Coordinates of C-alpha atoms in Angstrom, one line a residue:
Chain S
M1075 CA 7.5 -31.0 0.0
D1076 CA 8.9 -34.7 -0.1
N1077 CA 6.7 -37.4 0.7
H1078 CA 8.6 -37.5 4.2
K1079 CA 8.3 -34.6 6.4
L1080 CA 11.8 -33.5 7.5
H1081 CA 12.3 -33.0 11.2
I1082 CA 12.8 -29.1 11.8
S1083 CA 13.3 -28.2 15.7
Q1084 CA 11.6 -25.2 17.1
S1085 CA 14.8 -23.7 17.7
E1086 CA 16.1 -24.4 14.2
W1087 CA 12.7 -23.0 12.8
E1088 CA 13.2 -19.7 14.8
K1089 CA 16.5 -19.6 13.5
I1090 CA 15.8 -20.1 9.8
E1091 CA 13.0 -17.9 10.5
D1092 CA 15.2 -14.8 11.8
F1093 CA 17.8 -15.6 8.8
L1094 CA 14.5 -14.7 6.5
F1095 CA 13.3 -12.1 8.0
G1096 CA 16.8 -10.4 8.3
K1097 CA 17.3 -10.4 12.1
L1098 CA 20.5 -12.4 12.6
A1099 CA 24.1 -10.3 12.6
T1100 CA 26.3 -10.9 10.0
D1101 CA 28.4 -13.4 11.2
E1102 CA 25.3 -15.8 12.0
I1103 CA 24.1 -15.0 8.3
N1104 CA 27.3 -15.9 6.8
A1105 CA 27.3 -19.3 8.6
I1106 CA 23.8 -20.1 7.6
E1107 CA 24.7 -18.9 4.1
K1108 CA 27.7 -21.6 4.3
Q1109 CA 25.5 -24.1 5.5
I1110 CA 23.1 -23.6 2.8
E1111 CA 25.7 -24.2 0.3
T1112 CA 27.1 -27.4 1.9
D1113 CA 24.5 -28.8 3.8
T1114 CA 21.9 -30.3 1.1
I1115 CA 19.0 -31.3 4.2
F1116 CA 19.6 -27.9 5.9
A1117 CA 19.0 -26.3 2.4
Q1118 CA 15.8 -27.9 2.0
K1119 CA 14.6 -27.3 5.6
V1120 CA 15.3 -23.6 4.6
N1121 CA 13.2 -23.7 1.6
E1122 CA 10.4 -25.3 3.4
V1123 CA 10.1 -22.5 6.2
K1124 CA 10.0 -19.8 3.3
S1125 CA 7.5 -22.0 1.6
V1126 CA 5.3 -22.3 5.0
I1127 CA 5.7 -18.6 5.6
L1128 CA 4.8 -17.3 1.9
A1129 CA 2.0 -19.9 1.9
V1130 CA 0.1 -18.3 5.3
Q1131 CA 0.4 -15.0 3.9
E1132 CA -0.6 -15.7 0.7
F1133 CA -3.6 -17.3 2.1
S1134 CA -4.6 -14.1 3.8
L1135 CA -3.8 -12.3 0.7
V1136 CA -6.2 -14.2 -1.3
E1137 CA -9.1 -13.5 0.9
K1138 CA -8.2 -9.8 1.1
T1139 CA -8.2 -9.7 -2.7
E1140 CA -11.6 -11.0 -3.0
Q1141 CA -12.7 -8.2 -0.7
W1142 CA -11.0 -5.5 -2.7
H1143 CA -12.3 -6.8 -5.8
N1144 CA -15.9 -6.8 -4.3
E1145 CA -15.1 -2.9 -3.7
L1146 CA -14.4 -2.5 -7.3
H1147 CA -17.8 -3.4 -8.3
E1148 CA -19.6 -1.7 -5.7
T1149 CA -22.3 0.7 -7.5
P1150 CA -23.9 3.7 -6.0
I1151 CA -27.5 3.1 -4.9
I1152 CA -29.7 4.7 -7.4
P1153 CA -33.0 6.1 -6.3
I1154 CA -36.4 4.5 -8.0
Q1155 CA -37.6 7.1 -10.3
R1156 CA -41.3 8.4 -9.4
K1157 CA -43.5 8.8 -12.0
H1158 CA -43.1 11.3 -14.3
S1159 CA -45.7 14.0 -13.5
E1160 CA -45.0 14.1 -10.0
S1161 CA -41.1 14.0 -10.2
Y1162 CA -41.4 16.8 -13.1
I1163 CA -43.0 19.2 -10.9
R1164 CA -40.7 18.2 -8.2
Y1165 CA -37.7 19.1 -10.5
I1166 CA -39.0 22.6 -11.8
S1167 CA -39.7 23.5 -8.2
I1168 CA -36.0 22.4 -7.0
A1169 CA -34.2 23.9 -10.2
S1170 CA -35.9 27.4 -9.6
A1171 CA -35.1 27.2 -5.9
L1172 CA -31.5 26.5 -6.9
L1173 CA -31.4 29.1 -9.6
I1174 CA -32.4 31.5 -7.0
L1175 CA -29.8 30.2 -4.5
I1176 CA -26.8 30.3 -7.0
V1177 CA -27.5 33.9 -8.2
C1178 CA -27.7 35.2 -4.5
A1179 CA -24.8 33.1 -3.6
W1180 CA -22.8 34.3 -6.7
W1181 CA -23.4 37.9 -5.3
W1182 CA -22.4 37.1 -1.8
L1183 CA -19.6 34.4 -2.2
L1184 CA -17.5 36.4 -4.9
P1185 CA -14.0 36.2 -3.6
S1186 CA -12.2 38.7 -1.8
K1187 CA -8.9 40.4 -3.1
E1188 CA -7.4 38.8 -0.1
E1189 CA -8.9 35.4 -1.1
K1190 CA -7.8 35.8 -4.7
L1191 CA -4.6 36.5 -4.1
F1192 CA -4.4 33.6 -1.6
A1193 CA -5.7 31.5 -4.7
D1194 CA -2.9 33.1 -6.9
F1195 CA 0.2 32.7 -4.7
Y1196 CA -0.6 29.1 -2.6
Q1197 CA 1.0 26.4 -3.6
P1198 CA 1.2 23.5 -1.1
D1199 CA 4.9 23.0 0.1
P1200 CA 6.3 20.0 -1.9
G1201 CA 7.3 17.8 1.1
L1202 CA 10.5 16.1 2.0
P1203 CA 12.4 13.5 -0.3
T1204 CA 11.4 10.1 1.5
V1205 CA 13.4 7.0 0.7
M1206 CA 11.5 4.1 2.8
S1207 CA 13.7 2.1 4.8
L1208 CA 13.4 0.1 7.8
S1209 CA 13.6 2.9 9.8
E1210 CA 11.8 3.8 12.9
N1211 CA 11.1 7.0 10.5
Y1212 CA 8.5 4.8 8.5
E1213 CA 5.6 6.4 9.9
F1214 CA 6.7 9.6 9.2
E1215 CA 7.7 9.0 5.5
K1216 CA 4.6 7.2 5.2
A1217 CA 2.5 10.3 6.0
M1218 CA 4.9 12.2 3.7
V1219 CA 3.6 10.1 1.1
D1220 CA 0.3 10.6 1.9
Y1221 CA 0.9 14.4 1.7
K1222 CA 2.5 14.1 -1.2
S1223 CA -0.5 12.0 -2.8
E1224 CA -2.5 15.0 -1.7
N1225 CA -4.1 12.9 1.4
Y1226 CA -3.6 15.6 3.7
A1227 CA -6.6 14.6 6.1
E1228 CA -4.4 10.9 6.6
A1229 CA -0.9 12.7 6.8
L1230 CA -2.4 15.2 9.4
T1231 CA -3.6 12.5 11.8
S1232 CA -0.2 10.3 11.5
W1233 CA 1.9 13.8 12.1
E1234 CA -0.4 14.8 15.2
K1235 CA 0.0 11.2 16.6
L1236 CA 3.6 11.8 16.3
L1237 CA 3.8 15.1 17.2
T1238 CA 2.2 13.9 20.9
E1239 CA 6.0 12.2 21.3
N1240 CA 7.9 14.9 19.8
P1241 CA 6.0 18.4 20.5
E1242 CA 9.2 20.2 19.8
S1243 CA 9.6 18.7 16.2
D1244 CA 9.9 21.8 14.0
T1245 CA 9.5 19.5 10.9
L1246 CA 6.4 18.0 12.3
L1247 CA 4.9 21.4 13.3
F1248 CA 5.5 22.8 9.8
F1249 CA 4.0 20.0 7.8
I1250 CA 0.9 20.1 10.4
G1251 CA 0.6 23.4 9.5
S1252 CA 1.2 22.9 5.7
S1253 CA -1.5 19.9 5.8
L1254 CA -4.2 22.0 7.6
L1255 CA -3.4 25.1 5.0
A1256 CA -3.5 22.7 1.8
Q1257 CA -7.1 21.7 3.4
K1258 CA -7.7 25.5 3.2
K1259 CA -7.6 25.6 7.0
A1260 CA -5.8 28.5 7.7
K1261 CA -7.1 29.6 10.8
A1262 CA -5.8 26.2 12.5
S1263 CA -2.5 26.2 10.5
I1264 CA -1.7 29.3 12.1
P1265 CA -0.2 28.8 15.4
Y1266 CA 1.6 25.8 14.0
F1267 CA 3.6 28.1 11.4
E1268 CA 4.2 30.5 14.4
K1269 CA 5.4 28.0 16.8
V1270 CA 8.3 27.0 13.7
I1271 CA 8.9 30.8 13.7
S1272 CA 9.5 31.2 17.4
D1273 CA 12.5 28.1 16.9
E1274 CA 15.1 30.3 15.7
K1275 CA 17.2 27.7 14.4
S1276 CA 14.5 26.0 12.3
I1277 CA 15.1 25.2 8.7
F1278 CA 11.4 25.8 7.8
R1279 CA 11.3 29.6 9.3
S1280 CA 11.4 31.3 5.9
E1281 CA 8.7 28.8 4.7
S1282 CA 6.9 29.3 7.6
Y1283 CA 7.1 32.8 7.2
W1284 CA 5.5 32.7 3.9
Y1285 CA 2.8 30.4 4.5
L1286 CA 1.8 31.8 7.6
G1287 CA 1.3 35.2 5.8
L1288 CA -0.9 33.8 2.9
A1289 CA -2.9 32.2 5.9
L1290 CA -3.2 35.4 7.5
L1291 CA -4.1 36.8 4.4
K1292 CA -6.8 34.1 3.5
E1293 CA -8.1 35.3 6.9
N1294 CA -8.2 38.8 5.9
Q1295 CA -5.6 39.9 8.0
T1296 CA -3.7 42.0 5.4
D1297 CA -1.7 44.3 7.3
K1298 CA -0.3 41.4 9.6
A1299 CA 0.4 39.2 6.5
K1300 CA 2.1 42.2 4.7
K1301 CA 4.8 42.0 7.9
V1302 CA 5.0 38.6 8.1
I1303 CA 5.8 37.9 4.1
Q1304 CA 8.4 40.4 4.2
L1305 CA 10.4 38.2 6.6
S1306 CA 10.2 35.3 4.2
N1307 CA 12.7 34.5 1.6
H1308 CA 10.2 33.5 -0.6
D1309 CA 10.9 33.9 -4.3
R1310 CA 7.5 35.4 -5.0
K1311 CA 7.5 37.5 -2.1
Q1312 CA 8.1 41.2 -4.1
D1313 CA 5.1 39.8 -6.4
I1314 CA 2.8 39.5 -3.6
L1315 CA 3.9 42.6 -1.7
K1316 CA 3.2 44.6 -4.8
K1317 CA -0.4 43.6 -5.1
L1318 CA -1.4 43.7 -1.5
Chain P
M572 CA 14.6 12.4 -4.3
Y573 CA 11.1 10.9 -3.5
D574 CA 11.3 7.4 -4.0
T575 CA 7.6 5.5 -4.7
A576 CA 8.9 2.7 -6.1
S577 CA 10.9 1.9 -2.5
Y578 CA 8.1 3.0 -0.9
L579 CA 5.5 0.7 -3.0
I580 CA 8.0 -2.3 -2.4
Y581 CA 8.5 -1.9 1.2
A582 CA 4.6 -1.2 1.7
I583 CA 4.3 -4.6 0.2
K584 CA 6.9 -6.6 1.9
N585 CA 5.4 -5.3 5.2
N586 CA 1.7 -6.3 3.7
D587 CA 0.7 -2.7 4.1
E588 CA -3.2 -3.0 3.6
K589 CA -3.9 0.3 2.2
A590 CA -0.7 0.2 -0.3
L591 CA -1.8 -3.4 -1.6
K592 CA -5.3 -2.3 -2.1
S593 CA -4.1 0.6 -4.1
F594 CA -1.9 -1.2 -6.2
Y595 CA -4.5 -3.6 -6.5
K596 CA -7.3 -1.7 -7.3
R597 CA -5.4 0.7 -10.0
N598 CA -4.4 -2.0 -12.0
F599 CA -7.4 -4.2 -12.5
K600 CA -9.1 -2.1 -15.1
K601 CA -6.4 -2.4 -17.7
V602 CA -5.8 -6.0 -17.2
E603 CA -9.4 -6.8 -17.5
T604 CA -9.8 -4.7 -20.9
Y605 CA -6.9 -7.1 -22.3
I606 CA -8.6 -10.2 -21.5
L607 CA -12.3 -8.9 -22.2
H608 CA -10.2 -7.9 -25.6
N609 CA -8.8 -11.6 -26.1
N610 CA -11.7 -13.6 -25.9
G611 CA -12.1 -13.6 -21.9
T612 CA -14.8 -13.1 -20.0
Q613 CA -14.9 -11.0 -16.5
E614 CA -14.7 -14.2 -14.5
D615 CA -11.2 -15.1 -16.3
A616 CA -10.3 -11.4 -16.0
K617 CA -10.6 -11.8 -12.1
D618 CA -9.1 -15.2 -12.0
I619 CA -6.0 -14.1 -14.0
Y620 CA -5.7 -10.9 -12.4
Q621 CA -5.6 -12.3 -8.9
E622 CA -2.9 -14.8 -9.8
A623 CA -0.8 -12.5 -11.5
F624 CA -1.2 -10.1 -8.3
I625 CA -0.2 -12.7 -5.7
S626 CA 2.7 -13.7 -8.3
V627 CA 4.2 -10.3 -8.2
W628 CA 3.5 -9.9 -4.4
R629 CA 5.5 -13.6 -4.0
N630 CA 8.5 -12.0 -6.5
V631 CA 8.7 -8.6 -4.4
Q632 CA 8.7 -10.9 -0.7
T633 CA 11.2 -12.9 -2.5
D634 CA 13.4 -10.0 -3.8
K635 CA 13.0 -11.3 -7.4
F636 CA 11.7 -8.1 -8.6
A637 CA 14.4 -5.5 -9.1
A638 CA 12.2 -2.1 -9.1
Q639 CA 12.9 0.5 -11.7
G640 CA 10.2 2.7 -10.9
E641 CA 6.4 2.5 -9.5
S642 CA 5.2 2.2 -13.2
S643 CA 7.7 -0.5 -13.8
L644 CA 5.9 -2.5 -11.1
D645 CA 2.3 -1.7 -12.3
G646 CA 3.8 -2.8 -15.7
Y647 CA 5.5 -5.8 -14.4
L648 CA 1.9 -6.7 -12.8
Y649 CA 0.4 -6.1 -16.1
R650 CA 2.9 -8.3 -18.2
I651 CA 2.6 -11.1 -15.6
A652 CA -1.0 -11.2 -16.2
Q653 CA -0.6 -11.0 -19.8
N654 CA 1.6 -13.8 -19.9
K655 CA -1.1 -15.9 -17.6
W656 CA -3.6 -15.1 -20.2
L657 CA -1.8 -16.4 -22.8
D658 CA -0.4 -19.5 -21.2
H659 CA -4.2 -20.1 -20.4
L660 CA -5.2 -19.7 -23.8
R661 CA -2.3 -21.7 -25.2
S662 CA -3.2 -24.5 -23.0
S663 CA -7.0 -24.9 -23.8
S664 CA -8.9 -25.9 -26.7
R665 CA -9.0 -21.8 -27.5
K666 CA -5.7 -21.9 -29.4
N667 CA -6.8 -20.6 -32.8
H668 CA -8.4 -17.4 -30.9
F669 CA -6.8 -14.3 -32.1
I670 CA -4.3 -12.9 -29.6
Q671 CA -2.5 -9.4 -30.0
Q672 CA 0.8 -10.4 -30.7
D673 CA 2.3 -7.3 -30.4
E674 CA 1.7 -7.1 -26.7
V675 CA 3.1 -10.6 -26.1
H676 CA 6.3 -10.1 -23.8
I677 CA 8.9 -12.5 -22.7
L678 CA 9.3 -12.4 -18.8
S679 CA 12.2 -14.1 -18.7
S680 CA 14.9 -16.0 -19.9
E681 CA 16.1 -18.0 -16.9
P682 CA 17.6 -21.4 -17.4
E683 CA 15.8 -24.4 -16.8
N684 CA 16.9 -25.3 -13.2
I685 CA 15.6 -22.2 -11.9
I686 CA 12.1 -22.4 -13.8
E687 CA 11.7 -26.0 -11.9
Q688 CA 13.0 -24.6 -8.7
K689 CA 10.2 -22.0 -9.4
N690 CA 7.7 -24.4 -10.2
E691 CA 8.9 -26.9 -7.2
L692 CA 8.1 -23.7 -4.9
E693 CA 4.9 -23.0 -6.4
R694 CA 3.8 -26.6 -5.9
M695 CA 5.0 -26.8 -2.3
I696 CA 2.8 -23.1 -1.4
A697 CA -0.1 -24.5 -3.3
Q698 CA -0.5 -27.5 -1.0
L699 CA 0.2 -25.6 1.8
K700 CA -2.3 -23.3 0.9
S701 CA -4.9 -25.9 0.7
S702 CA -4.0 -27.5 3.9
F703 CA -4.1 -24.1 5.5
L704 CA -8.1 -24.2 5.4
E705 CA -7.9 -27.6 7.4
L706 CA -6.5 -25.7 10.5
G707 CA -8.2 -25.0 13.7
Q708 CA -9.4 -21.3 13.9
N709 CA -7.0 -20.4 16.8
C710 CA -3.9 -21.6 14.4
K711 CA -5.4 -19.7 11.6
E712 CA -5.5 -16.8 13.6
L713 CA -2.4 -17.2 15.3
L714 CA -0.3 -17.6 12.2
T715 CA -1.9 -15.2 10.3
G716 CA -1.5 -12.5 13.2
F717 CA 2.3 -13.5 12.8
Y718 CA 3.1 -13.9 9.1
Y719 CA 0.6 -11.8 7.5
E720 CA -0.2 -8.8 9.9
K721 CA 3.3 -8.8 11.1
K722 CA 2.2 -8.5 14.6
A723 CA 4.5 -9.2 17.5
L724 CA 4.1 -12.4 19.5
K725 CA 3.3 -10.2 22.8
T726 CA 0.5 -8.7 20.9
I727 CA -1.0 -12.2 19.6
A728 CA -0.5 -13.4 23.2
A729 CA -2.6 -10.9 24.8
Q730 CA -4.8 -11.3 22.2
F731 CA -5.5 -15.1 23.3
G732 CA -4.7 -14.2 27.1
W733 CA -1.5 -16.5 26.7
T734 CA 2.0 -15.8 28.1
E735 CA 4.4 -14.8 25.4
A736 CA 6.3 -18.2 25.5
T737 CA 2.8 -19.9 25.0
A738 CA 2.3 -18.2 22.2
K739 CA 5.6 -19.1 20.5
N740 CA 5.0 -22.8 21.4
N741 CA 1.5 -22.7 20.1
K742 CA 2.9 -21.1 17.1
Y743 CA 5.2 -23.7 16.4
R744 CA 2.8 -26.6 17.1
C745 CA 0.4 -25.0 14.7
L746 CA 3.3 -25.0 11.9
Q747 CA 4.0 -28.6 12.7
K748 CA 0.3 -29.5 12.2
L749 CA 0.0 -27.7 8.9
R750 CA 2.8 -29.7 7.8
D751 CA 1.8 -32.7 9.1
I752 CA -1.9 -32.0 7.2
V753 CA 0.3 -31.4 3.8
N754 CA 2.3 -34.5 4.3
N755 CA -0.8 -36.9 5.1
K756 CA -2.4 -35.6 2.1
T757 CA 1.0 -36.2 -0.1
N758 CA 1.5 -39.7 1.1
G759 CA -2.2 -40.3 0.9
Q760 CA -1.9 -39.2 -2.9
S761 CA 1.4 -41.7 -3.4

């Protein structure tokens, strides 16, 4: 910054700011670009507005990086160890109880045939391609990035919010169902896939039959699952039907 | 094709907290390891990494970084940090210490005048940042809300109990105050 402050009026500042934020129409952009080339003082003003905008943001960002850095070094709290003899007896008792519990649970929790099939055949839907743009679909696409990063709960929250504005959107319904199923919430996912299937024009119909079938299978509704899977065009359809 | 690099650049441009935080956290360890292996301390690693992170952020904001994939943005951050550390070593009395030469990268072969312009921009930004601290609390909140958090003036106005027009005028006044502080400091030095 020069020793003498350049005078930039409020309207001029706001115009330059709109230019830098890409809010102007093409002819206005062209006019400003031309002025930058021909008018050195104006070019300096643009540089100054740019610097101020960057500096304010950087100041905030520096504060944020301090916070994030502290989080990097947060360590879990380790409980203070008791005296050896006392803790030894306690550990032995806990370990024995746990062992008994594990053996019982093993017997009771052996996966059913349906659960095994679900595990063998279920692959989360890969999601839609997203090329982030300055569009109103940003929220949707951001959630899609979460979904693809396996942050299903976060994707679900965003899409549920969007669904309140577009309750009939088959895309939202399908991906809400998919996010639920990916979190093993088969029962909760069922009505979403059913609703997509009820939309005859939906491009997600075939996939919805497949995932609805798998959700039903996970819920031990094998007969219904067979009928639904039969209606899908999934390439592993015949394999699973043979095993059902 | 799902375009992660575009997403990350878009997110950085919008100061998306989640994306920035994840970008910051996932790259620190690698830079820290490099600096610790090259005669640095943990404090050095933190300082250099934060400087490099801000540089990457600035280059994305000013469209200086042309994306070639997310890994390249991660790699770019690493190379900037390396170069900053090497500059630090060269400029200090530690010249004779061993540096992993095979890892030295030249970031750009830009002409002198471009480098000078960059230095001028950095100098201006550094002055503005140190002056920002001296602004009143309301001005700091207003400017941070508008420029960093990308809040609409309407939202900021509601937050302060102002009309939108007042928020707009106050924003300009705060900017002038900031510029005055910088100007007074500069004139005081000269």
